[in-house]
Tab-separated table of C-alpha atoms and ligand atoms in Angstrom:
chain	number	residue	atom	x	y	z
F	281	UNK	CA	71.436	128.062	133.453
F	282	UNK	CA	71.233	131.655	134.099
F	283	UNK	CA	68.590	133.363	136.809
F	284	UNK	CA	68.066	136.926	136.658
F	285	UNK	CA	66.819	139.042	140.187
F	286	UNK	CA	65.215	141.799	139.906
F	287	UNK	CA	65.597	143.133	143.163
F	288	UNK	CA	68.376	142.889	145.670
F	289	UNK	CA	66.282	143.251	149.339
F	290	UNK	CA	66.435	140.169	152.228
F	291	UNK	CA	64.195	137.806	149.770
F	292	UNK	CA	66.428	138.294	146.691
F	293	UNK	CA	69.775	138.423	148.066
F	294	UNK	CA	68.804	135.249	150.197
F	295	UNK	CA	67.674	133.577	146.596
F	296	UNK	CA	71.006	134.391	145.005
F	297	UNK	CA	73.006	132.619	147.483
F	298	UNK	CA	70.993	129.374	147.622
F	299	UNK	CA	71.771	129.011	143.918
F	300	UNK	CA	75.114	130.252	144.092
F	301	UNK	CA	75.799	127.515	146.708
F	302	UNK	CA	73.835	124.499	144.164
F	303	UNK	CA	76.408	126.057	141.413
F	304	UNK	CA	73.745	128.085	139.626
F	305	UNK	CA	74.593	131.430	137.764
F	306	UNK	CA	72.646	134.853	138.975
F	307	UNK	CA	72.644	138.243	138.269
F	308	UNK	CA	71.506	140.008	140.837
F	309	UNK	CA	69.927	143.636	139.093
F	310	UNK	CA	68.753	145.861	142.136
F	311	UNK	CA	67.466	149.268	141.635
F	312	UNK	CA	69.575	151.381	144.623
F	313	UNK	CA	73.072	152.891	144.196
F	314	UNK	CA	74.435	150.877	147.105
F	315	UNK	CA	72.763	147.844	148.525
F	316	UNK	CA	70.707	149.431	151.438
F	317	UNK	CA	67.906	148.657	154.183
F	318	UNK	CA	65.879	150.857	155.941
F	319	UNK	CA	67.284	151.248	159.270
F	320	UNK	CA	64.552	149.094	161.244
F	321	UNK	CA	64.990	145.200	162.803
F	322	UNK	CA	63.472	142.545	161.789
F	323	UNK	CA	62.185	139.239	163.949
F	324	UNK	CA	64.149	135.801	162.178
F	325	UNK	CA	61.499	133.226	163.786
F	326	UNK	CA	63.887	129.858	164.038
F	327	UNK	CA	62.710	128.697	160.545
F	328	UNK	CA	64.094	131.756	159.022
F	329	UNK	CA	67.534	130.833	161.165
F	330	UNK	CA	67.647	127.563	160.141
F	331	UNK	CA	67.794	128.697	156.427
F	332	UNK	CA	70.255	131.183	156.805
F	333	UNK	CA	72.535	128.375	158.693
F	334	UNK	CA	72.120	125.871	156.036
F	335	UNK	CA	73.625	128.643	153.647
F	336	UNK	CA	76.581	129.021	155.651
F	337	UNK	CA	75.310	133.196	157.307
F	338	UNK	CA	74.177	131.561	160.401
F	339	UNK	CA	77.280	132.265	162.543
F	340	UNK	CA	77.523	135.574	160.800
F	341	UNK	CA	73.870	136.693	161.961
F	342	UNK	CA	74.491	135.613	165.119
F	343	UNK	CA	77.314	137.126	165.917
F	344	UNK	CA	75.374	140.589	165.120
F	345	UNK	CA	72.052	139.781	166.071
F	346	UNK	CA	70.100	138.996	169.930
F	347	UNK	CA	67.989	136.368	171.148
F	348	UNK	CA	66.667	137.784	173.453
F	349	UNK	CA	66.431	136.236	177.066
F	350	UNK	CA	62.307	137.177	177.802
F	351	UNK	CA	59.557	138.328	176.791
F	352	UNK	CA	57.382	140.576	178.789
F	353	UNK	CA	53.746	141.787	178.240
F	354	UNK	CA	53.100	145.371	179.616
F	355	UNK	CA	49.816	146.812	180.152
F	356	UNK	CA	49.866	150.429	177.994
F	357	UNK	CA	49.226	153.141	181.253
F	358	UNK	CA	50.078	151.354	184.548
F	359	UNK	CA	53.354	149.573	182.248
F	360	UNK	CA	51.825	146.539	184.912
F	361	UNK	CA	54.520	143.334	183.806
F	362	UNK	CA	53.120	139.824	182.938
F	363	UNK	CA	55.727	137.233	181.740
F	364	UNK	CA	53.888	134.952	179.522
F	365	UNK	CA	55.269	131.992	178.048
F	366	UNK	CA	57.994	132.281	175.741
F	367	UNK	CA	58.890	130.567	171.878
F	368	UNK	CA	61.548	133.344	171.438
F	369	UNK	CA	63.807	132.489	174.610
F	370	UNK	CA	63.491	128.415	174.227
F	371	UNK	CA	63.508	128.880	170.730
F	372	UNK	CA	66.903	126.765	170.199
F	373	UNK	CA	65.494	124.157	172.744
F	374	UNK	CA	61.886	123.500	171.284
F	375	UNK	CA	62.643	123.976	167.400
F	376	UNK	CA	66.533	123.460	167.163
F	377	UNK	CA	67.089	127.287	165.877
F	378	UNK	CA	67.443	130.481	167.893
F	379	UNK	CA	64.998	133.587	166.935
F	380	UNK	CA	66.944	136.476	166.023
F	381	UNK	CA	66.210	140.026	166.472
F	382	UNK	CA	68.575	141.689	164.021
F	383	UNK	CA	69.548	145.109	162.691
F	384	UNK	CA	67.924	144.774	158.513
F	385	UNK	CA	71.310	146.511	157.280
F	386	UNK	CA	73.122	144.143	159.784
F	387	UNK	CA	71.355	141.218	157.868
F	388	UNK	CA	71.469	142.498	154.393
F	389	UNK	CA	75.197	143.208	154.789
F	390	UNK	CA	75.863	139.467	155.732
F	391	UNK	CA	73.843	138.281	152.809
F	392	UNK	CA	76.037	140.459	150.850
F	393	UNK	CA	79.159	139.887	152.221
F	394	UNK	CA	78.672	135.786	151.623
F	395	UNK	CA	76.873	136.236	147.565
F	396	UNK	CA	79.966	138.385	146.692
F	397	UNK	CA	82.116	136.114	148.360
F	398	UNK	CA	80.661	133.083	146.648
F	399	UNK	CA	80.774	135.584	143.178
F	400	UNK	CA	82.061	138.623	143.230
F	401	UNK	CA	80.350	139.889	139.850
F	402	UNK	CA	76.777	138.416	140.979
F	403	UNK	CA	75.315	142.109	142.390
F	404	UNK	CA	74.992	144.854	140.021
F	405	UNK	CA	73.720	148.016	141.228
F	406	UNK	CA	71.164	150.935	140.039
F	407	UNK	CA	69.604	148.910	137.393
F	408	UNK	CA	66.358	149.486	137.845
F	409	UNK	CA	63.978	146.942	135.984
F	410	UNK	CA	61.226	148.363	134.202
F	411	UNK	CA	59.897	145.272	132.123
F	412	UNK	CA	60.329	142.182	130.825
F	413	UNK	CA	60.239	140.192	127.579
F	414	UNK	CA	59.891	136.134	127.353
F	415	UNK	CA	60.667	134.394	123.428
F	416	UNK	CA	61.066	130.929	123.379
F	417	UNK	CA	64.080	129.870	126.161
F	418	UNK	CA	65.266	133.119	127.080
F	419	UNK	CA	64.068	136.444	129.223
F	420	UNK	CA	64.964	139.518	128.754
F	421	UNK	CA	65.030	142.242	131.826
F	422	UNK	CA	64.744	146.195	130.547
F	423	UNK	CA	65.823	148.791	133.031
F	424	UNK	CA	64.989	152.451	132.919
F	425	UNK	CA	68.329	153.728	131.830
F	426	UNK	CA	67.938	151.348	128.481
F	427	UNK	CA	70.238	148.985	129.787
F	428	UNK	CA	68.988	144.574	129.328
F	429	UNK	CA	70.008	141.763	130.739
F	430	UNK	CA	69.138	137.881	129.504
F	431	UNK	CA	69.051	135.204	130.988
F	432	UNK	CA	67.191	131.421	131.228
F	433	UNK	CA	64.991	132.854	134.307
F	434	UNK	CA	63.446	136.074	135.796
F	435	UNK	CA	62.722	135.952	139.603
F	436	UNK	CA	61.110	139.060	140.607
F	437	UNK	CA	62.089	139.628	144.252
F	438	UNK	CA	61.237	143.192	143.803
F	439	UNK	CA	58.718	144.106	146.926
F	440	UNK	CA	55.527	144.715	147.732
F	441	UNK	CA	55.200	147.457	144.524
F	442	UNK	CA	57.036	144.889	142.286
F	443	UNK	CA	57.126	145.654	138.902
F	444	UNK	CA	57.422	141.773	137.636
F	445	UNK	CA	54.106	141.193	138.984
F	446	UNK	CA	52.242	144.041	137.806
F	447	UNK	CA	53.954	143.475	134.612
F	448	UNK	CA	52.122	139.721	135.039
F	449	UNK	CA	49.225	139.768	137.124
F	450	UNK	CA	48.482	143.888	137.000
F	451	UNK	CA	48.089	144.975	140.432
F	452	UNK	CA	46.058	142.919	143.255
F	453	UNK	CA	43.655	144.780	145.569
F	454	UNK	CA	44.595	146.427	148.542
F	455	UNK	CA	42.140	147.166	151.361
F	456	UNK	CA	43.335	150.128	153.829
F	457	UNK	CA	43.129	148.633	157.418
F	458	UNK	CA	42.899	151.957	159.019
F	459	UNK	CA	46.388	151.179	160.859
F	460	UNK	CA	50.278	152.103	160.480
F	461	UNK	CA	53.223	151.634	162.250
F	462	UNK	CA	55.346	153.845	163.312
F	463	UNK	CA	59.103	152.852	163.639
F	464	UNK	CA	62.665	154.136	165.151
F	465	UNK	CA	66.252	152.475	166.146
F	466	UNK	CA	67.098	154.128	169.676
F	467	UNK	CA	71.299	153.779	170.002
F	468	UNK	CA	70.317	151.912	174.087
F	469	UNK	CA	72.901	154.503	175.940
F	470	UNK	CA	70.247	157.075	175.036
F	471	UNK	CA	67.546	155.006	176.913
F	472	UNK	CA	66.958	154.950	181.233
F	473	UNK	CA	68.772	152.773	182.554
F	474	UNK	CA	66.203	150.348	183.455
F	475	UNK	CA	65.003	149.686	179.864
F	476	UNK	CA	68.849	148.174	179.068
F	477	UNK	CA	67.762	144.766	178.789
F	478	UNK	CA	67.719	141.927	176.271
F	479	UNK	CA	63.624	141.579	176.602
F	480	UNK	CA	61.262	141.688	173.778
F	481	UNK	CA	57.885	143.595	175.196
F	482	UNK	CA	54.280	143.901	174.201
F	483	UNK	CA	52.468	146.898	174.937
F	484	UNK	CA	49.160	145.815	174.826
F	485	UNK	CA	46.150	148.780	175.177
F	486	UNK	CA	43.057	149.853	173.534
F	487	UNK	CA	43.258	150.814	169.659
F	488	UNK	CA	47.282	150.591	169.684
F	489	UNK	CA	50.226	148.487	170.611
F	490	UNK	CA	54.120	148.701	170.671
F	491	UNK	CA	57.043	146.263	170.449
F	492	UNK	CA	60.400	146.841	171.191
F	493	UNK	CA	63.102	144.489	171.537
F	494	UNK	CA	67.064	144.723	171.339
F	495	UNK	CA	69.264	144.333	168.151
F	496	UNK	CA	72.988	143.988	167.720
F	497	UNK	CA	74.105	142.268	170.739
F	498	UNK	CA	71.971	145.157	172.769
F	499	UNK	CA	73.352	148.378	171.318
F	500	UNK	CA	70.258	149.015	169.586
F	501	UNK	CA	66.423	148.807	170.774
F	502	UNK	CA	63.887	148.548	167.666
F	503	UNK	CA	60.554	150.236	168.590
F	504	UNK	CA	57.314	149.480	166.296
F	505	UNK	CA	54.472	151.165	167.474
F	506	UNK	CA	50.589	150.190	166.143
F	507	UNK	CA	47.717	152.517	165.970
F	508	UNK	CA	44.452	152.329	164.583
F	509	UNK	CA	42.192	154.710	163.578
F	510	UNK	CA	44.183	156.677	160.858
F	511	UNK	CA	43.813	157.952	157.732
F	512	UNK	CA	46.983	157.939	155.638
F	513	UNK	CA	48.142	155.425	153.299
F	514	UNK	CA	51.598	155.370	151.886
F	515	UNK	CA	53.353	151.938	152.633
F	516	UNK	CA	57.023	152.626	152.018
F	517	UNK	CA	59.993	152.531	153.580
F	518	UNK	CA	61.477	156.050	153.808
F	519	UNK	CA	58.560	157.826	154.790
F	520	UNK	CA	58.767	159.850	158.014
F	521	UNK	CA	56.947	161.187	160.428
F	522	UNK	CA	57.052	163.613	163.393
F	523	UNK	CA	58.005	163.140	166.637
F	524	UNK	CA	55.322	165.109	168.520
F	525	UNK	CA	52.727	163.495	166.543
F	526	UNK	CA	53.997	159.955	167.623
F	527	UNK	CA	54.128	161.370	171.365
F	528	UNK	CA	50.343	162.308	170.569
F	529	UNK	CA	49.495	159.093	169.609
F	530	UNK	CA	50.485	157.556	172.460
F	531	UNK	CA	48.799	160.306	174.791
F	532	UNK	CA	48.364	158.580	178.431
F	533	UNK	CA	50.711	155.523	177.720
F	534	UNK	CA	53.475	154.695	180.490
F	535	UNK	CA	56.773	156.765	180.696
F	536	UNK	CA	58.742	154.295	179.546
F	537	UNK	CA	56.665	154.584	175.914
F	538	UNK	CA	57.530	157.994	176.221
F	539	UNK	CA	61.029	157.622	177.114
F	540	UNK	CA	61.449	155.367	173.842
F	541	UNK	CA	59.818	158.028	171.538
F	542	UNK	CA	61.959	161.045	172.898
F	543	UNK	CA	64.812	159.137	171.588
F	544	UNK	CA	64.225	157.951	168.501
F	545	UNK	CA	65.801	160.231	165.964
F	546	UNK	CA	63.923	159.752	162.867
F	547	UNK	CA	59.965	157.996	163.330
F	548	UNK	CA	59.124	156.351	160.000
F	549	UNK	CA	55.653	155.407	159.230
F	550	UNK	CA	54.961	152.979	157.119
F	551	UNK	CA	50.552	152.491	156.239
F	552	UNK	CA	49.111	148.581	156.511
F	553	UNK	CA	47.308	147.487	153.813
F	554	UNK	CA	45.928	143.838	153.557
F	555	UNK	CA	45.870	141.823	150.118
F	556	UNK	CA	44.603	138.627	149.327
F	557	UNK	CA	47.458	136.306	148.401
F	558	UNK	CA	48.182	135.344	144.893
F	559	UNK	CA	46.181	132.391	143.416
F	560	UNK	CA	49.391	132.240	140.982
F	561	UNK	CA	52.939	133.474	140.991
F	562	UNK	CA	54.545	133.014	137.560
F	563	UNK	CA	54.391	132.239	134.377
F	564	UNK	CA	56.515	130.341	132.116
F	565	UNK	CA	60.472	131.362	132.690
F	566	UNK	CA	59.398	134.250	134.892
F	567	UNK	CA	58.511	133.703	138.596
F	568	UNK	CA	58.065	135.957	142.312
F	569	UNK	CA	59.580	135.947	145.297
F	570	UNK	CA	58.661	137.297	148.598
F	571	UNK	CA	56.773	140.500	149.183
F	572	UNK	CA	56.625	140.872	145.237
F	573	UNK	CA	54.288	137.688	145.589
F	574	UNK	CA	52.877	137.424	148.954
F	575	UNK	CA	52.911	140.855	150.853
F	576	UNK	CA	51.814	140.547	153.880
F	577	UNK	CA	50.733	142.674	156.918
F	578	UNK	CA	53.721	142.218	159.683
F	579	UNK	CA	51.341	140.900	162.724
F	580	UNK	CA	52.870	137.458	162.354
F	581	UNK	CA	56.626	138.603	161.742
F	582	UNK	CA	57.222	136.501	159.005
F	583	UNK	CA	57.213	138.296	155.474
F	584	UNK	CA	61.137	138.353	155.543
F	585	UNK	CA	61.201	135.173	156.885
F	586	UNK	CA	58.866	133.436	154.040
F	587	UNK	CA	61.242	135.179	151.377
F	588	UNK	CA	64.169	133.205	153.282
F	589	UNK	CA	62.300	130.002	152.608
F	590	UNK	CA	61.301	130.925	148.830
F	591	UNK	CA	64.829	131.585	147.768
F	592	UNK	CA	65.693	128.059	149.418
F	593	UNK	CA	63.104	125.856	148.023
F	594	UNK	CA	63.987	127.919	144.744
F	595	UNK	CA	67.134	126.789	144.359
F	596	UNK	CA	66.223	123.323	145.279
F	597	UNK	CA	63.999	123.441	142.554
F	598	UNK	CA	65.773	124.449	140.206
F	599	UNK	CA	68.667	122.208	140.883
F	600	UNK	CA	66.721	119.148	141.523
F	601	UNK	CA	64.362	119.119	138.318
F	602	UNK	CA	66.375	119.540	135.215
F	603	UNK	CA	64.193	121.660	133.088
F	604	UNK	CA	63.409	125.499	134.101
F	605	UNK	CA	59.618	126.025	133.681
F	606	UNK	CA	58.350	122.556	135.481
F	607	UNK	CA	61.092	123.713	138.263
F	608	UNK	CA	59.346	127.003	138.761
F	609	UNK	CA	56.036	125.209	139.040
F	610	UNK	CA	57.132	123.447	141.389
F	611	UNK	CA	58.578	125.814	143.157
F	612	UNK	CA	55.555	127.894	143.452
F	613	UNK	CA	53.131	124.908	144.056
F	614	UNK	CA	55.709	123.933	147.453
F	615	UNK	CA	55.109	127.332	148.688
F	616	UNK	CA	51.782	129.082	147.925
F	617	UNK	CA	49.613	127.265	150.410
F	618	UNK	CA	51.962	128.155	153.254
F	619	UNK	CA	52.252	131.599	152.195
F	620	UNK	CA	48.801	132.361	151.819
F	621	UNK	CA	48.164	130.787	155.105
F	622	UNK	CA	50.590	133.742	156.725
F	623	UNK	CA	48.847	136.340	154.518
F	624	UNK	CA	45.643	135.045	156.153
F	625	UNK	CA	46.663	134.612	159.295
F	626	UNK	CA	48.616	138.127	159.223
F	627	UNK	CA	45.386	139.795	158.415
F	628	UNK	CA	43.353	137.849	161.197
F	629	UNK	CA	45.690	138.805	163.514
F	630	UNK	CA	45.193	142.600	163.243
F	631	UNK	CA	42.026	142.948	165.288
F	632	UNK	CA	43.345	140.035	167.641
F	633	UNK	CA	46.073	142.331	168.917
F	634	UNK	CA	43.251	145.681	169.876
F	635	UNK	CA	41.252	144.050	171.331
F	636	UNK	CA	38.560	146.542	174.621
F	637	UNK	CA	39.575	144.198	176.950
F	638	UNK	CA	43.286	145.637	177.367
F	639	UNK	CA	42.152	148.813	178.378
F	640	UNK	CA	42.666	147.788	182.230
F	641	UNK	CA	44.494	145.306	184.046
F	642	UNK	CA	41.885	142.303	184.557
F	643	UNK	CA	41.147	142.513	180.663
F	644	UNK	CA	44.850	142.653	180.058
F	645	UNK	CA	45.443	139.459	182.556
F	646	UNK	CA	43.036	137.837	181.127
F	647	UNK	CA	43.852	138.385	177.726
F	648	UNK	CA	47.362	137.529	178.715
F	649	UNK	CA	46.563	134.320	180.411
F	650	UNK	CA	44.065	133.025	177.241
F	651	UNK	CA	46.805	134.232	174.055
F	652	UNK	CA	49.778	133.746	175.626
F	653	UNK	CA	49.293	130.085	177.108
F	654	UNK	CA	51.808	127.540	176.233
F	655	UNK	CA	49.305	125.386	174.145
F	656	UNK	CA	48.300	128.439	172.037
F	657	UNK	CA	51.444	129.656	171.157
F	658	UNK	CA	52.229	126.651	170.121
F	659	UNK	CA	48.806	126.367	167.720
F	660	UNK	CA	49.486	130.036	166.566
F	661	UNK	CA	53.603	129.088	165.793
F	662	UNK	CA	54.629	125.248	165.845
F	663	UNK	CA	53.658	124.919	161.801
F	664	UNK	CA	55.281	128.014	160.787
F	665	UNK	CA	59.065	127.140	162.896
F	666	UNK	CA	58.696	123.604	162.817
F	667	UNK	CA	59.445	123.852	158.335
F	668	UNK	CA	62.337	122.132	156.963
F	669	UNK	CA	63.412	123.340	153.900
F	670	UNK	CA	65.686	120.861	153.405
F	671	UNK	CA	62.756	118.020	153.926
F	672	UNK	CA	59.819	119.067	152.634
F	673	UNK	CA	58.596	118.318	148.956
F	674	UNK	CA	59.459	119.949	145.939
N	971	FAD	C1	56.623	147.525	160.104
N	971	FAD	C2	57.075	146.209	159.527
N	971	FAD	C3	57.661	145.247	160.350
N	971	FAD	C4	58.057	144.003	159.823
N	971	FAD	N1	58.628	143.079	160.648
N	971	FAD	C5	58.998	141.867	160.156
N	971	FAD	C6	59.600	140.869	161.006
N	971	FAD	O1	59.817	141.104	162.202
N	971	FAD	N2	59.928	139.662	160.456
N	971	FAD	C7	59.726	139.382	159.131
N	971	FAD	O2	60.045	138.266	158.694
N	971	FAD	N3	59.171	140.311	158.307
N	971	FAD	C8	58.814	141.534	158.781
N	971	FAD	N4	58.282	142.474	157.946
N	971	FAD	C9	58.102	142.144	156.516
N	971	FAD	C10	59.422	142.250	155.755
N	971	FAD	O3	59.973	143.520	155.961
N	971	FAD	C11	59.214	142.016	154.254
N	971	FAD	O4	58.400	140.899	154.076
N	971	FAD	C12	60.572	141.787	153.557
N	971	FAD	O5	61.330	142.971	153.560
N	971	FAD	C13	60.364	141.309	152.125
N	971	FAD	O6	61.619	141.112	151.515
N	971	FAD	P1	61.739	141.173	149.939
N	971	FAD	O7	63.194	140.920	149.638
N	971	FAD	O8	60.718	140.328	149.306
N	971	FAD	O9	61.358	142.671	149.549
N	971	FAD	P2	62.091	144.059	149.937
N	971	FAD	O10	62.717	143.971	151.282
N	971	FAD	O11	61.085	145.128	149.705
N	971	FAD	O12	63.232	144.175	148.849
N	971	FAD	C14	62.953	144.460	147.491
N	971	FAD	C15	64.219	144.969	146.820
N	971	FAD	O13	63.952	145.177	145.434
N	971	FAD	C16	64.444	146.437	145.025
N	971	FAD	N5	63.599	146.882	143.903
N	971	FAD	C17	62.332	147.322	143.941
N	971	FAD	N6	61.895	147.626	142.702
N	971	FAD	C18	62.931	147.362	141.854
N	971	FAD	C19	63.100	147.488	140.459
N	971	FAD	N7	62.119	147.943	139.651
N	971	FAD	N8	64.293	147.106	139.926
N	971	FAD	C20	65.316	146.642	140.716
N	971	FAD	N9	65.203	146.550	142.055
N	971	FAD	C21	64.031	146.890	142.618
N	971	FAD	C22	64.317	147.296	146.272
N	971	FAD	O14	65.179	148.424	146.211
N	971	FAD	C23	64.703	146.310	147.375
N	971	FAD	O15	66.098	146.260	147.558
N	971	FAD	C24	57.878	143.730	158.444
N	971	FAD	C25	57.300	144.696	157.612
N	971	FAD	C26	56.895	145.921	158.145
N	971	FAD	C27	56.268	146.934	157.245
């Protein structure tokens, strides 16, 4: 059997070396010159980790990665501290797996370092898919440069503006939330002393957040910053944005905020629109993976992770039922219920975090002492980190 990937991001990378590893042959066809991520990090919640250990990266990721030590919730103009209770810390303890912060070209260079390792041919670059043909047992990938590829299978892991999907499904609504992120990587020398420390932080406030925490063993400090009340929608990657504005955004917020933007080099943006998730994913030898299928808004930090677990239970399907199309069934059936509940809950969560009440302290203590108890976390997490690819039914 041969499985094509269109698309060599987190989600397809992570697919190609589950089947390399069950003795499966891929193609991996991704549209960049060089295999690339944005420079941003990326939260690996313990399921995530426990995927990428049962390939055989683990070790690598850690070695490059933080967990970090604490997590702290500051209030957005006094920068007053709570310390609420913490899955990323005991992570290891309570689920088994640490929760990695992680550099996304640290991560993608791992992935790639272990697929070419386990075949060295597998990734070929700028081969940019354009469409697809399916006769009888065999697909057919087209790229733009009038190249093809064939193969038994077509996964499209190609992101939230896949082509395999439109090319299926046409393209799902998208409802503008009002809301984008801005994000920068601050080197940590360039940051006050004080701010040096392996601590993931809220920044809670009215109509806006932030969240930084560390990445590569602390050399690096990831800073996402949320605010409402916009009106510009281009969800991508590589688009930036200005400093001053970003300052301006965050007009009245706590020096250290401040401190943070001054030394970001380049703010990106990147616009949050919701979708409803797929009712289905594929359709006879062609399937989806990750954001191509379930693109989610980031407010539960698990898009990346859920295209971890795809490429898993993909390969398990494919390896443990012995013809292609019931496999691919089955793989989507094992994972559309969970995915649509983080597309759900992703979308919930995006008034949950702006909420009046953290304009002052006594809101913010409040609202600190209500979200961030132990038993809650645990509702909002335990079935999300508690999955076992390994264990659960394909
Ligand atoms: C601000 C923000 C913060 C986030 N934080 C987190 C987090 O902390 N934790 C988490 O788990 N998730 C997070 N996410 C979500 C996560 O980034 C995505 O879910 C994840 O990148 C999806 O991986 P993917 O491989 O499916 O798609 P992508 O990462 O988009 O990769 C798709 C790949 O396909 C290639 N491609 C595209 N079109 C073609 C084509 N036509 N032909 C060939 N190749 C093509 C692209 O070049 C790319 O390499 C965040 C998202 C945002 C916006």
């Amino acid at each position: 059997m041969k499985v094509l990937i269109a698309g060599g991001g987190i989600g397809g990378l992570t697919a190609a070396l589950a089947l390399l590893k069950r003795g499966i042959e891929v193609e991996v066809h991704e549209q960049a010159q060089a295999l690339r991520e944005v420079g941003a990090g990326v939260q690996i919640s313990p399921n995530g980790a426990r995927v990428l250990y049962e390939l055989g990266v683990g070790e690598a990721v850690a070695a490059i990665s933080c967990e970090n030590e604490a997590k702290e919730i500051r209030l957005w103009n006094t920068g007053e501290a709570w310390s609420p209770f913490d899955v990323v810390a005991r992570s290891a303890e309570i689920y088994g797996y640490p929760y990695f912060t992680v550099y996304r070209p640290d991560l993608l260079g791992a992935l790639e370092a272990a697929v070419r390792a386990a075949d060295p041919g597998c990734i070929r670059l700028g081969r940019k898919a354009e469409a697809f043909e399916q006769s009888g047992d065999r697909v057919v990938l087209r790229f733009t440069d009038g190249g093809t590829a064939e193969g038994d299978i077509l996964v499209g892991a190609d992101g939230i503006h896949s082509i395999v999907r439109r090319q299926l499904w046409g393209e799902p609504a998208a409802r503008f939330t009002g809301m984008l992120a801005w994000r920068g990587v601050i080197p940590m020398e360039r940051l006050p002393r004080h701010l040096h420390r392996m601590v993931g932080t809220n920044w809670v406030g009215p109509g806006r957040h932030v969240v930084h925490y560390p990445l590569r063993r602390g050399e690096l400090m990831n800073f996402v910053g949320v605010v409402e009340g916009v009106d510009w929608q281009v969800e991508s990657w590589t688009a930036q944005g200005d400093r001053g504005e970003l300052h301006r955004d965050y007009e009245g917020w706590h020096a250290d905020v401040h401190s943070m933007i001054a030394a970001i080099e380049t703010p990106f943006r990147w616009a949050f629109l919701a979708r409803d998730p797929l009712p289905v994913w594929g359709q006879g030898r062609v399937t989806l993976l990750g954001d191509a299928c379930h693109p989610t808004l980031p407010f539960m930090a698990q898009g990346a992770v859920q295209a971890i677990e795809d490429g898993f239970i993909l390969a398990r399907a494919l390896s443990e039922i012995p013809s292609a199309e019931p496999a691919l069934r089955r793989y989507e059936d094992a994972r559309r219920d969970r995915t649509a509940r983080m597309v759900r809950g992703s979308n919930e969560n995006a008034t949950r975090f702006h909420n009046p009440e953290l304009a002052h302290a006594e809101g913010a203590a409040a609202y600190v002492a209500r979200e961030f108890a132990e038993e809650k976390v645990r509702a909002r997490y335990d079935w999300l980190f508690t999955y076992d690819v390994n264990t659960v039914p394909v």
